[in-house]
mmCIF file of C-alpha atoms in Angstrom:
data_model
loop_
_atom_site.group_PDB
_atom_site.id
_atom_site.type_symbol
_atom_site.label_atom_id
_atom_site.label_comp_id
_atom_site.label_asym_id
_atom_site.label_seq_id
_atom_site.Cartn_x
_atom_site.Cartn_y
_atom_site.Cartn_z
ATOM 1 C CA UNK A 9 54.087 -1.391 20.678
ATOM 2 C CA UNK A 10 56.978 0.523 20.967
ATOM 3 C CA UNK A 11 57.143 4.229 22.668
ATOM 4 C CA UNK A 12 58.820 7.138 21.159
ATOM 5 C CA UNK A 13 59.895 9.884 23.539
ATOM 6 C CA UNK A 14 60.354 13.775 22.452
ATOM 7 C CA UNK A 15 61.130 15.956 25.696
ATOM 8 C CA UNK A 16 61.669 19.427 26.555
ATOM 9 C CA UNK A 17 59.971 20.407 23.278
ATOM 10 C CA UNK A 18 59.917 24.431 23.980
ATOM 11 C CA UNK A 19 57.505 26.201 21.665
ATOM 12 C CA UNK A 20 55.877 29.647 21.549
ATOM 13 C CA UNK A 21 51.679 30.046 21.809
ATOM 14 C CA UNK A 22 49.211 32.043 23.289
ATOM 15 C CA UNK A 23 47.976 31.051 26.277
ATOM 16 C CA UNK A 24 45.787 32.580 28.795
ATOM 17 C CA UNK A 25 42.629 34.208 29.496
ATOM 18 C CA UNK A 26 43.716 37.497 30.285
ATOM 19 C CA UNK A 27 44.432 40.211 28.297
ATOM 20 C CA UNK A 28 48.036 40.631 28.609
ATOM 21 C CA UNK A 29 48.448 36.734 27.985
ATOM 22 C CA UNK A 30 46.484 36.843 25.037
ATOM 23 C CA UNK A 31 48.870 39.765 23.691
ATOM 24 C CA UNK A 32 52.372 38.030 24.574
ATOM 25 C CA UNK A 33 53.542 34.889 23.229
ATOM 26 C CA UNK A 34 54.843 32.252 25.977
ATOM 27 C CA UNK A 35 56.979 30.009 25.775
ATOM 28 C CA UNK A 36 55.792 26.323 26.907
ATOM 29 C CA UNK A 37 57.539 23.221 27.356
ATOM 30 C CA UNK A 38 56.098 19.555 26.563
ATOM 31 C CA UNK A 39 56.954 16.036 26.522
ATOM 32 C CA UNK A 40 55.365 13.542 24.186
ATOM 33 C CA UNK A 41 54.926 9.719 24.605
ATOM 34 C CA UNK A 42 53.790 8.548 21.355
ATOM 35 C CA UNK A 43 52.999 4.927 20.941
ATOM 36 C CA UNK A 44 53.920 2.869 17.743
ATOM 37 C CA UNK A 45 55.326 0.142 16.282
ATOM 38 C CA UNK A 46 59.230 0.923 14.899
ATOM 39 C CA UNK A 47 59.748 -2.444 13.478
ATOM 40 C CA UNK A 48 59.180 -1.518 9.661
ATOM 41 C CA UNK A 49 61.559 1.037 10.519
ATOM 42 C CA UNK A 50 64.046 -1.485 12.222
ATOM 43 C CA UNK A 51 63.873 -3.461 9.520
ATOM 44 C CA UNK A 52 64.293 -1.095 6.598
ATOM 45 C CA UNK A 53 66.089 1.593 7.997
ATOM 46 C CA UNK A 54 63.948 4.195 5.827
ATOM 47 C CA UNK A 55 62.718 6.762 7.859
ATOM 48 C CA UNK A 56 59.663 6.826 5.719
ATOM 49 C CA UNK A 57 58.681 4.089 7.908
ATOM 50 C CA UNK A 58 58.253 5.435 11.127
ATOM 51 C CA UNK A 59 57.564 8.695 12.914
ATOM 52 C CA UNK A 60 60.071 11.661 12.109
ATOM 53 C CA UNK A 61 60.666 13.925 15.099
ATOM 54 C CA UNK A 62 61.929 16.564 13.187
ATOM 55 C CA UNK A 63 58.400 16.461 10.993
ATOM 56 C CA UNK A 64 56.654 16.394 14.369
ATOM 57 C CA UNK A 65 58.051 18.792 16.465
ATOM 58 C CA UNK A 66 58.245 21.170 13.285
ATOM 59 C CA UNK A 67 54.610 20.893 12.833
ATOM 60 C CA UNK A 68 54.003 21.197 16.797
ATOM 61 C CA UNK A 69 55.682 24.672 16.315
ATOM 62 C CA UNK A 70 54.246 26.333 13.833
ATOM 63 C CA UNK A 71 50.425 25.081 14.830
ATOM 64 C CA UNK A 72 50.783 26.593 18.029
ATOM 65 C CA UNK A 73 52.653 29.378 17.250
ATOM 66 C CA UNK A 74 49.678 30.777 15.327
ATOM 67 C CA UNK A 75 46.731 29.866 17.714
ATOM 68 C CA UNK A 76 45.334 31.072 21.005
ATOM 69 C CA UNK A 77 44.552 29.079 23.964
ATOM 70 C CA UNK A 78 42.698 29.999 27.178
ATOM 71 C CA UNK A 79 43.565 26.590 28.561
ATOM 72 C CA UNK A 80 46.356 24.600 29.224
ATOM 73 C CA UNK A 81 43.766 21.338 29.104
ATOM 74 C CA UNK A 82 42.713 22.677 25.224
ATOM 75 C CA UNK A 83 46.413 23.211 24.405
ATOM 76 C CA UNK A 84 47.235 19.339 25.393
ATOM 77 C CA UNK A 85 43.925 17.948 23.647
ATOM 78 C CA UNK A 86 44.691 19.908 20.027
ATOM 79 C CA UNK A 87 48.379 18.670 20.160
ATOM 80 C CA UNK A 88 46.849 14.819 21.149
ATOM 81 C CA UNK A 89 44.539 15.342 17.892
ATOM 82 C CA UNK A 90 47.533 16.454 15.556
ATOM 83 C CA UNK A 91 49.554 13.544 16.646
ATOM 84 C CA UNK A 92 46.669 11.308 15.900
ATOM 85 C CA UNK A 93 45.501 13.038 12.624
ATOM 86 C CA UNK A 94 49.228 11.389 11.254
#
């Protein structure tokens, strides 16, 4: 298995259980380890054939730019289940 690494992905959600932090966006910061094999993608060179960071981080963006979470623990498990869901 091989690991891909995307760090320092900034992205803009709300987050909080107050009031004011459920009115302003923040901005967060997260790094991904995502485990998978790249060897199709050695092999071919098509990057149809492995993950696409710009696909992920995209997608990362926009679903948590138009959600709300209290917790930071809820945040990390619905970006684990996107990840997984490709």
């Amino acid at each position: 298995m091989d690991i891909i690494f995307i760090d320092g992905l900034r992205a803009s959600t709300l987050i909080g259980i107050y009031p004011r932090e459920k009115a302003m966006p923040q901005t967060i910061e997260i790094s991904l380890q995502i485990g998978t094999s790249t060897a199709s993608a050695g092999a071919s060179d098509d990057i149809a054939d492995t993950i696409d960071y710009a696909t992920v981080t995209a997608r990362l963006r926009a679903e948590l730019g138009a959600r709300h979470f209290n917790l930071l623990e809820r945040l990390a498990e619905y970006v684990a289940t996107l990840l997984l869901e490709d």
